[in-house]
Amino acid sequence: MSDTDVKRPDSIETSNEDDRELLALGYKPSFRREFSNLATISFAFSIMGVCSSIATTFNTPLLLGGPASVVWCWILGSAMCFTLGSSIAEIVSAYPTCGGLYTASAQLTPKSHRARVGWLVGWLNILGQIAGISSTEFGLANMILAAVQIGQGDSFTITNGKVVGLFAGLLVFHGILNSLATRYLARLTTGFVFVNLGTTFLIIIVLLSTTARSDMHPASYVFGSAGIVNQTGGWNTGLAFLFGLLSVQWTMTDYDATAHISEEVRRAAYAAPSAIFIAVIGTGLIGWLLNIVMVLCSGPLENLPGPSGSAFLEIMVIRMGRTGALILWAFVCATAFFVVQTALQAASRTVYAFSRDHGLPDRGYFGKNSKTTHTPLRAIWFTTLVSILPGLLDLASPIAANAIFSLTAMALDLSYIIPIFCRRVFHNHPEVMFKPGPFYMGDGYLGWFCNIACILWTLFVCVVFSMPTVLPVTPDNMNYASVITVGVIVLAFAWYILGAHKHYSGPQSNIHDDSVEQIDQTTDAKDKKDFA
């Protein structure tokens, strides 16, 4: 679907520049644009949730590669994530639609490849987003129960049933919140960034002020060889060190989430990529500072992760006392809550776009908006219920459930590099016309370097994340992330070959679809005043 394939019918009138651009891309306006610049930036920061995401994954680098793995893997991964975030922002600026990179993949490949590329990118993206929602909510449930365990001591025992029950309840509550109209979602999201960053800086300040200088680790432990501690049971130290990349890659992913709400954002071609760019830089630098301070104040490694099972929380309890730690921990949990809230909103828009293109066996049922809220309520609840399923794995195998953390980064990042790769491979093809948006790195060395670097880096970390983290490998500690990812790809393409190719032809225009209701833009002037 190129720009020359679709012409805006004269019957569609709009005074909104964003919607004129959307029509030029082949889509009718289906959402209300009520996300301001601040709400959009807050959304981008919230999807990464720096302090809660680090708290959720802190055990992995600390207990596999050691304290130095925590610090150096974060800044290494952040630098490479910056190249991926920049490459994604460039494409989002050119194609600001709710389908994100899934829809953009159709613009970046020749017609003969669009259906297969769109099918692969769509399923990988949906798989990664659902895994991200599930793993974050699962982490939040564990964080809440860890706080209860710290508060009540030995009288409270964390069980798989309690974790899964709380996890499912939280997801249903997020589904209810996401059912609000866009206006209320935008206002709710605006405050997320202040809680997120405020909590992070407060933890840093309180830890430094409550830890005696004599109790802080030396620089050689934080940054040097003394901090490299291989606890994998047999892997070489280099690989044990690289396992620390899981924390940063899991935190700094779902970059295109802001793209999925771009049809709800004002000046989307500017605001969406700018929010991605700002959030990637901010999360990388602030997260690195938080990791350094956590390691600096961590105390003896042999005492971690402690009774709660969370090394992050245990460090806070040791330095701040139980009451102070639990007060701040409540805000960390709130940040994780916001991550799921924004992730569910983004994922539901992807399901909406994929269903609209007949990529699901639902005859477009989930590709419709509610006439009341002008949001995809069907897609929201479908995504909510499907996201509960991975968490149920914990009842059968906690190790299999943990694989969804690795699966999130693998599936999402693979879905990102495919359109980036196609853009470079087919840039001279007559059926491909990449028209840069306001955010553009150019066709010089900078653009090529970022694109190539992020592709190679993603392939590299996918290999690392496919490895079992502990030796010897048993059925109980096997890493199933790569098995699940490959399995979904194989099943998806088997389905495509057997029947889906008859109704799915890739991302497609809905301008001539009479079932799509055009959003009335007459309230735009009033809304701009409200969100100025």
PDB file of C-alpha atoms in Angstrom, residues 189-453:
ATOM      1  CA  THR A 189      -1.290   9.265  31.716  1.00  0.00           C
ATOM      2  CA  THR A 190       0.005  12.826  32.104  1.00  0.00           C
ATOM      3  CA  GLY A 191       0.925  12.281  35.754  1.00  0.00           C
ATOM      4  CA  PHE A 192       2.695   8.960  35.252  1.00  0.00           C
ATOM      5  CA  VAL A 193       6.063  10.468  34.339  1.00  0.00           C
ATOM      6  CA  PHE A 194       6.245  12.498  37.564  1.00  0.00           C
ATOM      7  CA  VAL A 195       5.654   9.435  39.761  1.00  0.00           C
ATOM      8  CA  ASN A 196       8.095   7.380  37.664  1.00  0.00           C
ATOM      9  CA  LEU A 197      11.029   9.795  37.679  1.00  0.00           C
ATOM     10  CA  GLY A 198      10.228  11.249  41.101  1.00  0.00           C
ATOM     11  CA  THR A 199      10.332   7.800  42.722  1.00  0.00           C
ATOM     12  CA  THR A 200      13.611   6.975  40.970  1.00  0.00           C
ATOM     13  CA  PHE A 201      15.388  10.120  42.171  1.00  0.00           C
ATOM     14  CA  LEU A 202      13.906   9.775  45.662  1.00  0.00           C
ATOM     15  CA  ILE A 203      15.298   6.224  45.974  1.00  0.00           C
ATOM     16  CA  ILE A 204      18.721   7.436  44.825  1.00  0.00           C
ATOM     17  CA  ILE A 205      18.769  10.342  47.290  1.00  0.00           C
ATOM     18  CA  VAL A 206      17.494   8.338  50.280  1.00  0.00           C
ATOM     19  CA  LEU A 207      19.882   5.422  49.660  1.00  0.00           C
ATOM     20  CA  LEU A 208      22.901   7.736  49.490  1.00  0.00           C
ATOM     21  CA  SER A 209      21.834   9.627  52.601  1.00  0.00           C
ATOM     22  CA  THR A 210      21.123   6.523  54.715  1.00  0.00           C
ATOM     23  CA  THR A 211      24.208   4.498  53.759  1.00  0.00           C
ATOM     24  CA  ALA A 212      27.347   5.254  55.752  1.00  0.00           C
ATOM     25  CA  ARG A 213      30.445   5.965  53.691  1.00  0.00           C
ATOM     26  CA  SER A 214      32.173   2.980  55.304  1.00  0.00           C
ATOM     27  CA  ASP A 215      29.339   0.675  54.192  1.00  0.00           C
ATOM     28  CA  MET A 216      29.578   1.676  50.535  1.00  0.00           C
ATOM     29  CA  HIS A 217      31.424  -0.618  48.162  1.00  0.00           C
ATOM     30  CA  PRO A 218      34.673   0.568  46.527  1.00  0.00           C
ATOM     31  CA  ALA A 219      34.812   1.530  42.867  1.00  0.00           C
ATOM     32  CA  SER A 220      36.551  -1.754  42.004  1.00  0.00           C
ATOM     33  CA  TYR A 221      33.448  -3.630  43.173  1.00  0.00           C
ATOM     34  CA  VAL A 222      30.984  -1.377  41.325  1.00  0.00           C
ATOM     35  CA  PHE A 223      32.921  -0.895  38.091  1.00  0.00           C
ATOM     36  CA  GLY A 224      35.897  -3.266  38.197  1.00  0.00           C
ATOM     37  CA  SER A 225      36.854  -6.923  38.157  1.00  0.00           C
ATOM     38  CA  ALA A 226      36.011  -7.370  41.860  1.00  0.00           C
ATOM     39  CA  GLY A 227      32.366  -6.957  40.878  1.00  0.00           C
ATOM     40  CA  ILE A 228      32.364  -9.757  38.295  1.00  0.00           C
ATOM     41  CA  VAL A 229      30.988 -12.790  40.127  1.00  0.00           C
ATOM     42  CA  ASN A 230      30.013 -15.811  38.036  1.00  0.00           C
ATOM     43  CA  GLN A 231      27.115 -17.633  39.710  1.00  0.00           C
ATOM     44  CA  THR A 232      25.763 -19.534  36.685  1.00  0.00           C
ATOM     45  CA  GLY A 233      27.094 -22.913  37.772  1.00  0.00           C
ATOM     46  CA  GLY A 234      29.265 -23.564  34.726  1.00  0.00           C
ATOM     47  CA  TRP A 235      28.974 -20.951  31.977  1.00  0.00           C
ATOM     48  CA  ASN A 236      32.130 -18.980  31.266  1.00  0.00           C
ATOM     49  CA  THR A 237      32.432 -15.610  32.968  1.00  0.00           C
ATOM     50  CA  GLY A 238      31.959 -13.646  29.747  1.00  0.00           C
ATOM     51  CA  LEU A 239      28.561 -15.184  29.067  1.00  0.00           C
ATOM     52  CA  ALA A 240      27.555 -14.859  32.725  1.00  0.00           C
ATOM     53  CA  PHE A 241      28.378 -11.159  32.469  1.00  0.00           C
ATOM     54  CA  LEU A 242      26.252 -10.770  29.306  1.00  0.00           C
ATOM     55  CA  PHE A 243      23.207 -12.288  30.976  1.00  0.00           C
ATOM     56  CA  GLY A 244      22.958  -8.904  32.687  1.00  0.00           C
ATOM     57  CA  LEU A 245      21.678  -7.492  29.397  1.00  0.00           C
ATOM     58  CA  LEU A 246      18.254  -8.966  30.126  1.00  0.00           C
ATOM     59  CA  SER A 247      17.473  -6.156  32.578  1.00  0.00           C
ATOM     60  CA  VAL A 248      18.173  -3.285  30.196  1.00  0.00           C
ATOM     61  CA  GLN A 249      16.704  -4.992  27.134  1.00  0.00           C
ATOM     62  CA  TRP A 250      13.503  -5.869  28.978  1.00  0.00           C
ATOM     63  CA  THR A 251      13.226  -2.351  30.400  1.00  0.00           C
ATOM     64  CA  MET A 252      14.027  -0.478  27.191  1.00  0.00           C
ATOM     65  CA  THR A 253      11.686  -2.183  24.785  1.00  0.00           C
ATOM     66  CA  ASP A 254       8.198  -1.578  23.393  1.00  0.00           C
ATOM     67  CA  TYR A 255       9.604   1.605  21.824  1.00  0.00           C
ATOM     68  CA  ASP A 256       6.835   1.694  19.248  1.00  0.00           C
ATOM     69  CA  ALA A 257       4.127   1.754  21.940  1.00  0.00           C
ATOM     70  CA  THR A 258       3.915   5.516  21.405  1.00  0.00           C
ATOM     71  CA  ALA A 259       3.340   4.860  17.703  1.00  0.00           C
ATOM     72  CA  HIS A 260       0.318   2.717  18.550  1.00  0.00           C
ATOM     73  CA  ILE A 261      -1.404   5.716  20.143  1.00  0.00           C
ATOM     74  CA  SER A 262      -0.267   8.119  17.391  1.00  0.00           C
ATOM     75  CA  GLU A 263      -3.820   8.395  16.036  1.00  0.00           C
ATOM     76  CA  GLU A 264      -4.748   9.725  19.485  1.00  0.00           C
ATOM     77  CA  VAL A 265      -1.834  12.218  19.600  1.00  0.00           C
ATOM     78  CA  ARG A 266      -1.766  15.783  18.334  1.00  0.00           C
ATOM     79  CA  ARG A 267       1.022  16.596  15.844  1.00  0.00           C
ATOM     80  CA  ALA A 268       1.814  12.879  15.884  1.00  0.00           C
ATOM     81  CA  ALA A 269       4.621  13.005  13.299  1.00  0.00           C
ATOM     82  CA  TYR A 270       6.522  15.294  15.704  1.00  0.00           C
ATOM     83  CA  ALA A 271       5.270  14.258  19.145  1.00  0.00           C
ATOM     84  CA  ALA A 272       5.437  10.451  18.856  1.00  0.00           C
ATOM     85  CA  PRO A 273       9.068  10.135  17.638  1.00  0.00           C
ATOM     86  CA  SER A 274      10.233  12.944  19.938  1.00  0.00           C
ATOM     87  CA  ALA A 275       8.700  11.150  22.927  1.00  0.00           C
ATOM     88  CA  ILE A 276      10.466   7.919  21.953  1.00  0.00           C
ATOM     89  CA  PHE A 277      13.805   9.721  21.547  1.00  0.00           C
ATOM     90  CA  ILE A 278      13.522  11.600  24.867  1.00  0.00           C
ATOM     91  CA  ALA A 279      12.356   8.518  26.783  1.00  0.00           C
ATOM     92  CA  VAL A 280      15.183   6.311  25.477  1.00  0.00           C
ATOM     93  CA  ILE A 281      17.879   8.824  26.434  1.00  0.00           C
ATOM     94  CA  GLY A 282      16.275   9.644  29.791  1.00  0.00           C
ATOM     95  CA  THR A 283      15.654   6.030  30.773  1.00  0.00           C
ATOM     96  CA  GLY A 284      19.166   5.010  29.762  1.00  0.00           C
ATOM     97  CA  LEU A 285      20.967   7.682  31.782  1.00  0.00           C
ATOM     98  CA  ILE A 286      18.679   7.730  34.828  1.00  0.00           C
ATOM     99  CA  GLY A 287      18.575   3.945  34.923  1.00  0.00           C
ATOM    100  CA  TRP A 288      22.369   3.762  34.860  1.00  0.00           C
ATOM    101  CA  LEU A 289      22.583   6.158  37.811  1.00  0.00           C
ATOM    102  CA  LEU A 290      20.019   4.113  39.754  1.00  0.00           C
ATOM    103  CA  ASN A 291      21.904   0.862  39.076  1.00  0.00           C
ATOM    104  CA  ILE A 292      25.203   2.388  40.217  1.00  0.00           C
ATOM    105  CA  VAL A 293      23.682   3.621  43.476  1.00  0.00           C
ATOM    106  CA  MET A 294      21.929   0.288  44.136  1.00  0.00           C
ATOM    107  CA  VAL A 295      25.189  -1.627  43.729  1.00  0.00           C
ATOM    108  CA  LEU A 296      27.152   0.965  45.717  1.00  0.00           C
ATOM    109  CA  CYS A 297      24.796   0.559  48.687  1.00  0.00           C
ATOM    110  CA  SER A 298      24.016  -3.148  48.277  1.00  0.00           C
ATOM    111  CA  GLY A 299      25.997  -4.617  51.168  1.00  0.00           C
ATOM    112  CA  PRO A 300      27.363  -8.197  51.107  1.00  0.00           C
ATOM    113  CA  LEU A 301      26.341 -10.089  47.984  1.00  0.00           C
ATOM    114  CA  GLU A 302      25.797 -13.311  49.948  1.00  0.00           C
ATOM    115  CA  ASN A 303      22.887 -11.675  51.828  1.00  0.00           C
ATOM    116  CA  LEU A 304      20.920 -11.058  48.632  1.00  0.00           C
ATOM    117  CA  PRO A 305      18.179 -11.458  47.460  1.00  0.00           C
ATOM    118  CA  GLY A 306      16.979 -11.927  51.059  1.00  0.00           C
ATOM    119  CA  PRO A 307      13.682 -13.303  52.428  1.00  0.00           C
ATOM    120  CA  SER A 308      11.469 -11.384  49.980  1.00  0.00           C
ATOM    121  CA  GLY A 309      13.275 -12.812  46.945  1.00  0.00           C
ATOM    122  CA  SER A 310      13.840  -9.278  45.612  1.00  0.00           C
ATOM    123  CA  ALA A 311      17.405  -7.997  45.919  1.00  0.00           C
ATOM    124  CA  PHE A 312      16.238  -4.468  45.061  1.00  0.00           C
ATOM    125  CA  LEU A 313      13.726  -4.397  47.925  1.00  0.00           C
ATOM    126  CA  GLU A 314      16.164  -6.064  50.326  1.00  0.00           C
ATOM    127  CA  ILE A 315      18.776  -3.331  49.703  1.00  0.00           C
ATOM    128  CA  MET A 316      16.144  -0.682  50.423  1.00  0.00           C
ATOM    129  CA  VAL A 317      15.127  -2.424  53.674  1.00  0.00           C
ATOM    130  CA  ILE A 318      18.746  -2.744  54.824  1.00  0.00           C
ATOM    131  CA  ARG A 319      19.497   0.950  54.257  1.00  0.00           C
ATOM    132  CA  MET A 320      16.159   2.681  54.890  1.00  0.00           C
ATOM    133  CA  GLY A 321      14.571   0.412  57.448  1.00  0.00           C
ATOM    134  CA  ARG A 322      11.418  -1.577  56.890  1.00  0.00           C
ATOM    135  CA  THR A 323       8.949   1.315  57.134  1.00  0.00           C
ATOM    136  CA  GLY A 324      10.863   3.691  54.878  1.00  0.00           C
ATOM    137  CA  ALA A 325      11.518   0.977  52.315  1.00  0.00           C
ATOM    138  CA  LEU A 326       7.870  -0.092  52.155  1.00  0.00           C
ATOM    139  CA  ILE A 327       6.684   3.501  51.712  1.00  0.00           C
ATOM    140  CA  LEU A 328       8.978   4.004  48.717  1.00  0.00           C
ATOM    141  CA  TRP A 329       8.238   0.493  47.466  1.00  0.00           C
ATOM    142  CA  ALA A 330       4.572   1.454  47.153  1.00  0.00           C
ATOM    143  CA  PHE A 331       5.578   4.087  44.585  1.00  0.00           C
ATOM    144  CA  VAL A 332       7.778   1.561  42.761  1.00  0.00           C
ATOM    145  CA  CYS A 333       4.748  -0.718  42.528  1.00  0.00           C
ATOM    146  CA  ALA A 334       2.689   2.237  41.263  1.00  0.00           C
ATOM    147  CA  THR A 335       5.246   2.762  38.508  1.00  0.00           C
ATOM    148  CA  ALA A 336       4.939  -0.890  37.460  1.00  0.00           C
ATOM    149  CA  PHE A 337       1.168  -0.424  37.502  1.00  0.00           C
ATOM    150  CA  PHE A 338       1.544   2.471  35.055  1.00  0.00           C
ATOM    151  CA  VAL A 339       3.752   0.337  32.776  1.00  0.00           C
ATOM    152  CA  VAL A 340       0.984  -2.232  32.390  1.00  0.00           C
ATOM    153  CA  GLN A 341      -1.625   0.476  31.913  1.00  0.00           C
ATOM    154  CA  THR A 342       0.240   2.015  28.975  1.00  0.00           C
ATOM    155  CA  ALA A 343       1.363  -1.346  27.561  1.00  0.00           C
ATOM    156  CA  LEU A 344      -2.201  -2.635  27.479  1.00  0.00           C
ATOM    157  CA  GLN A 345      -3.369   0.500  25.702  1.00  0.00           C
ATOM    158  CA  ALA A 346      -0.650   0.119  23.053  1.00  0.00           C
ATOM    159  CA  ALA A 347      -1.187  -3.627  22.573  1.00  0.00           C
ATOM    160  CA  SER A 348      -4.941  -3.243  22.150  1.00  0.00           C
ATOM    161  CA  ARG A 349      -4.340  -0.743  19.320  1.00  0.00           C
ATOM    162  CA  THR A 350      -2.044  -3.274  17.611  1.00  0.00           C
ATOM    163  CA  VAL A 351      -4.708  -5.984  17.886  1.00  0.00           C
ATOM    164  CA  TYR A 352      -7.235  -3.463  16.550  1.00  0.00           C
ATOM    165  CA  ALA A 353      -5.037  -2.682  13.518  1.00  0.00           C
ATOM    166  CA  PHE A 354      -4.222  -6.353  12.829  1.00  0.00           C
ATOM    167  CA  SER A 355      -7.891  -7.340  13.067  1.00  0.00           C
ATOM    168  CA  ARG A 356      -8.848  -4.432  10.818  1.00  0.00           C
ATOM    169  CA  ASP A 357      -6.497  -5.886   8.204  1.00  0.00           C
ATOM    170  CA  HIS A 358      -8.082  -9.361   8.644  1.00  0.00           C
ATOM    171  CA  GLY A 359      -4.952 -10.797  10.259  1.00  0.00           C
ATOM    172  CA  LEU A 360      -7.066 -12.484  12.965  1.00  0.00           C
ATOM    173  CA  PRO A 361      -9.716 -15.171  12.368  1.00  0.00           C
ATOM    174  CA  ASP A 362     -12.425 -12.830  13.647  1.00  0.00           C
ATOM    175  CA  ARG A 363     -13.775 -11.289  10.414  1.00  0.00           C
ATOM    176  CA  GLY A 364     -12.612  -7.895  11.679  1.00  0.00           C
ATOM    177  CA  TYR A 365     -14.603  -8.166  14.935  1.00  0.00           C
ATOM    178  CA  PHE A 366     -11.803  -6.716  17.086  1.00  0.00           C
ATOM    179  CA  GLY A 367     -11.023  -4.020  14.509  1.00  0.00           C
ATOM    180  CA  LYS A 368     -13.986  -1.845  15.504  1.00  0.00           C
ATOM    181  CA  ASN A 369     -14.195   1.116  17.860  1.00  0.00           C
ATOM    182  CA  SER A 370     -16.892   1.673  20.443  1.00  0.00           C
ATOM    183  CA  LYS A 371     -19.289   4.438  19.395  1.00  0.00           C
ATOM    184  CA  THR A 372     -19.409   5.570  23.027  1.00  0.00           C
ATOM    185  CA  THR A 373     -15.724   5.858  23.946  1.00  0.00           C
ATOM    186  CA  HIS A 374     -14.229   5.888  20.413  1.00  0.00           C
ATOM    187  CA  THR A 375     -11.708   3.301  21.649  1.00  0.00           C
ATOM    188  CA  PRO A 376     -11.376  -0.385  20.660  1.00  0.00           C
ATOM    189  CA  LEU A 377     -13.136  -1.947  23.669  1.00  0.00           C
ATOM    190  CA  ARG A 378     -13.309  -5.357  21.994  1.00  0.00           C
ATOM    191  CA  ALA A 379      -9.566  -5.374  21.333  1.00  0.00           C
ATOM    192  CA  ILE A 380      -8.867  -4.110  24.865  1.00  0.00           C
ATOM    193  CA  TRP A 381     -10.678  -7.008  26.532  1.00  0.00           C
ATOM    194  CA  PHE A 382      -9.369  -9.576  24.082  1.00  0.00           C
ATOM    195  CA  THR A 383      -5.813  -8.424  24.852  1.00  0.00           C
ATOM    196  CA  THR A 384      -6.524  -8.413  28.597  1.00  0.00           C
ATOM    197  CA  LEU A 385      -7.834 -11.970  28.662  1.00  0.00           C
ATOM    198  CA  VAL A 386      -5.100 -13.357  26.397  1.00  0.00           C
ATOM    199  CA  SER A 387      -2.437 -11.674  28.564  1.00  0.00           C
ATOM    200  CA  ILE A 388      -3.638 -13.695  31.556  1.00  0.00           C
ATOM    201  CA  LEU A 389      -2.714 -16.986  29.857  1.00  0.00           C
ATOM    202  CA  PRO A 390       1.130 -16.726  30.081  1.00  0.00           C
ATOM    203  CA  GLY A 391       0.889 -16.017  33.805  1.00  0.00           C
ATOM    204  CA  LEU A 392      -0.977 -19.268  34.350  1.00  0.00           C
ATOM    205  CA  LEU A 393       2.240 -21.056  33.386  1.00  0.00           C
ATOM    206  CA  ASP A 394       3.505 -20.284  36.880  1.00  0.00           C
ATOM    207  CA  LEU A 395       1.073 -22.842  38.265  1.00  0.00           C
ATOM    208  CA  ALA A 396       2.757 -25.540  36.165  1.00  0.00           C
ATOM    209  CA  SER A 397       6.357 -24.336  35.812  1.00  0.00           C
ATOM    210  CA  PRO A 398       7.813 -21.129  37.308  1.00  0.00           C
ATOM    211  CA  ILE A 399      10.822 -21.485  34.968  1.00  0.00           C
ATOM    212  CA  ALA A 400       8.553 -21.518  31.914  1.00  0.00           C
ATOM    213  CA  ALA A 401       6.769 -18.453  33.287  1.00  0.00           C
ATOM    214  CA  ASN A 402      10.102 -16.635  33.673  1.00  0.00           C
ATOM    215  CA  ALA A 403      10.803 -17.277  29.978  1.00  0.00           C
ATOM    216  CA  ILE A 404       8.234 -14.625  29.104  1.00  0.00           C
ATOM    217  CA  PHE A 405      10.675 -11.953  30.347  1.00  0.00           C
ATOM    218  CA  SER A 406      13.230 -12.996  27.703  1.00  0.00           C
ATOM    219  CA  LEU A 407      10.460 -13.572  25.171  1.00  0.00           C
ATOM    220  CA  THR A 408       9.299  -9.952  25.434  1.00  0.00           C
ATOM    221  CA  ALA A 409      12.591  -8.441  24.274  1.00  0.00           C
ATOM    222  CA  MET A 410      13.195 -11.141  21.639  1.00  0.00           C
ATOM    223  CA  ALA A 411       9.810 -10.945  19.925  1.00  0.00           C
ATOM    224  CA  LEU A 412       9.425  -7.157  20.072  1.00  0.00           C
ATOM    225  CA  ASP A 413      12.953  -6.308  18.948  1.00  0.00           C
ATOM    226  CA  LEU A 414      12.770  -8.811  16.076  1.00  0.00           C
ATOM    227  CA  SER A 415       9.518  -7.207  14.942  1.00  0.00           C
ATOM    228  CA  TYR A 416      11.313  -3.826  14.925  1.00  0.00           C
ATOM    229  CA  ILE A 417      14.386  -4.740  12.918  1.00  0.00           C
ATOM    230  CA  ILE A 418      12.402  -6.350  10.067  1.00  0.00           C
ATOM    231  CA  PRO A 419      10.923  -3.061   8.758  1.00  0.00           C
ATOM    232  CA  ILE A 420      14.258  -1.313   9.453  1.00  0.00           C
ATOM    233  CA  PHE A 421      16.015  -3.978   7.369  1.00  0.00           C
ATOM    234  CA  CYS A 422      13.382  -3.784   4.603  1.00  0.00           C
ATOM    235  CA  ARG A 423      13.672  -0.032   4.424  1.00  0.00           C
ATOM    236  CA  ARG A 424      17.379  -0.303   3.591  1.00  0.00           C
ATOM    237  CA  VAL A 425      17.161  -3.343   1.297  1.00  0.00           C
ATOM    238  CA  PHE A 426      14.265  -2.044  -0.810  1.00  0.00           C
ATOM    239  CA  HIS A 427      15.027   1.684  -0.696  1.00  0.00           C
ATOM    240  CA  ASN A 428      15.567   1.828  -4.475  1.00  0.00           C
ATOM    241  CA  HIS A 429      12.644  -0.429  -5.404  1.00  0.00           C
ATOM    242  CA  PRO A 430      10.057   1.359  -7.613  1.00  0.00           C
ATOM    243  CA  GLU A 431       7.169   0.116  -5.429  1.00  0.00           C
ATOM    244  CA  VAL A 432       8.714   1.443  -2.215  1.00  0.00           C
ATOM    245  CA  MET A 433       8.642   5.145  -1.469  1.00  0.00           C
ATOM    246  CA  PHE A 434      10.000   6.146   1.925  1.00  0.00           C
ATOM    247  CA  LYS A 435       9.019   9.751   2.572  1.00  0.00           C
ATOM    248  CA  PRO A 436      10.854  10.919   5.723  1.00  0.00           C
ATOM    249  CA  GLY A 437       8.912  12.602   8.469  1.00  0.00           C
ATOM    250  CA  PRO A 438      10.117  15.503  10.642  1.00  0.00           C
ATOM    251  CA  PHE A 439      12.375  13.144  12.630  1.00  0.00           C
ATOM    252  CA  TYR A 440      14.968  11.926  10.111  1.00  0.00           C
ATOM    253  CA  MET A 441      18.600  10.895  10.525  1.00  0.00           C
ATOM    254  CA  GLY A 442      19.297  11.129   6.800  1.00  0.00           C
ATOM    255  CA  ASP A 443      20.842   8.696   4.347  1.00  0.00           C
ATOM    256  CA  GLY A 444      24.397   9.499   5.421  1.00  0.00           C
ATOM    257  CA  TYR A 445      26.684   7.645   7.818  1.00  0.00           C
ATOM    258  CA  LEU A 446      24.589   8.393  10.924  1.00  0.00           C
ATOM    259  CA  GLY A 447      21.388   6.841   9.597  1.00  0.00           C
ATOM    260  CA  TRP A 448      23.146   3.799   8.141  1.00  0.00           C
ATOM    261  CA  PHE A 449      25.203   3.258  11.303  1.00  0.00           C
ATOM    262  CA  CYS A 450      22.159   3.348  13.610  1.00  0.00           C
ATOM    263  CA  ASN A 451      20.171   1.007  11.352  1.00  0.00           C
ATOM    264  CA  ILE A 452      22.960  -1.552  10.909  1.00  0.00           C
ATOM    265  CA  ALA A 453      24.066  -1.386  14.550  1.00  0.00           C
TER     266      ALA A 453
END
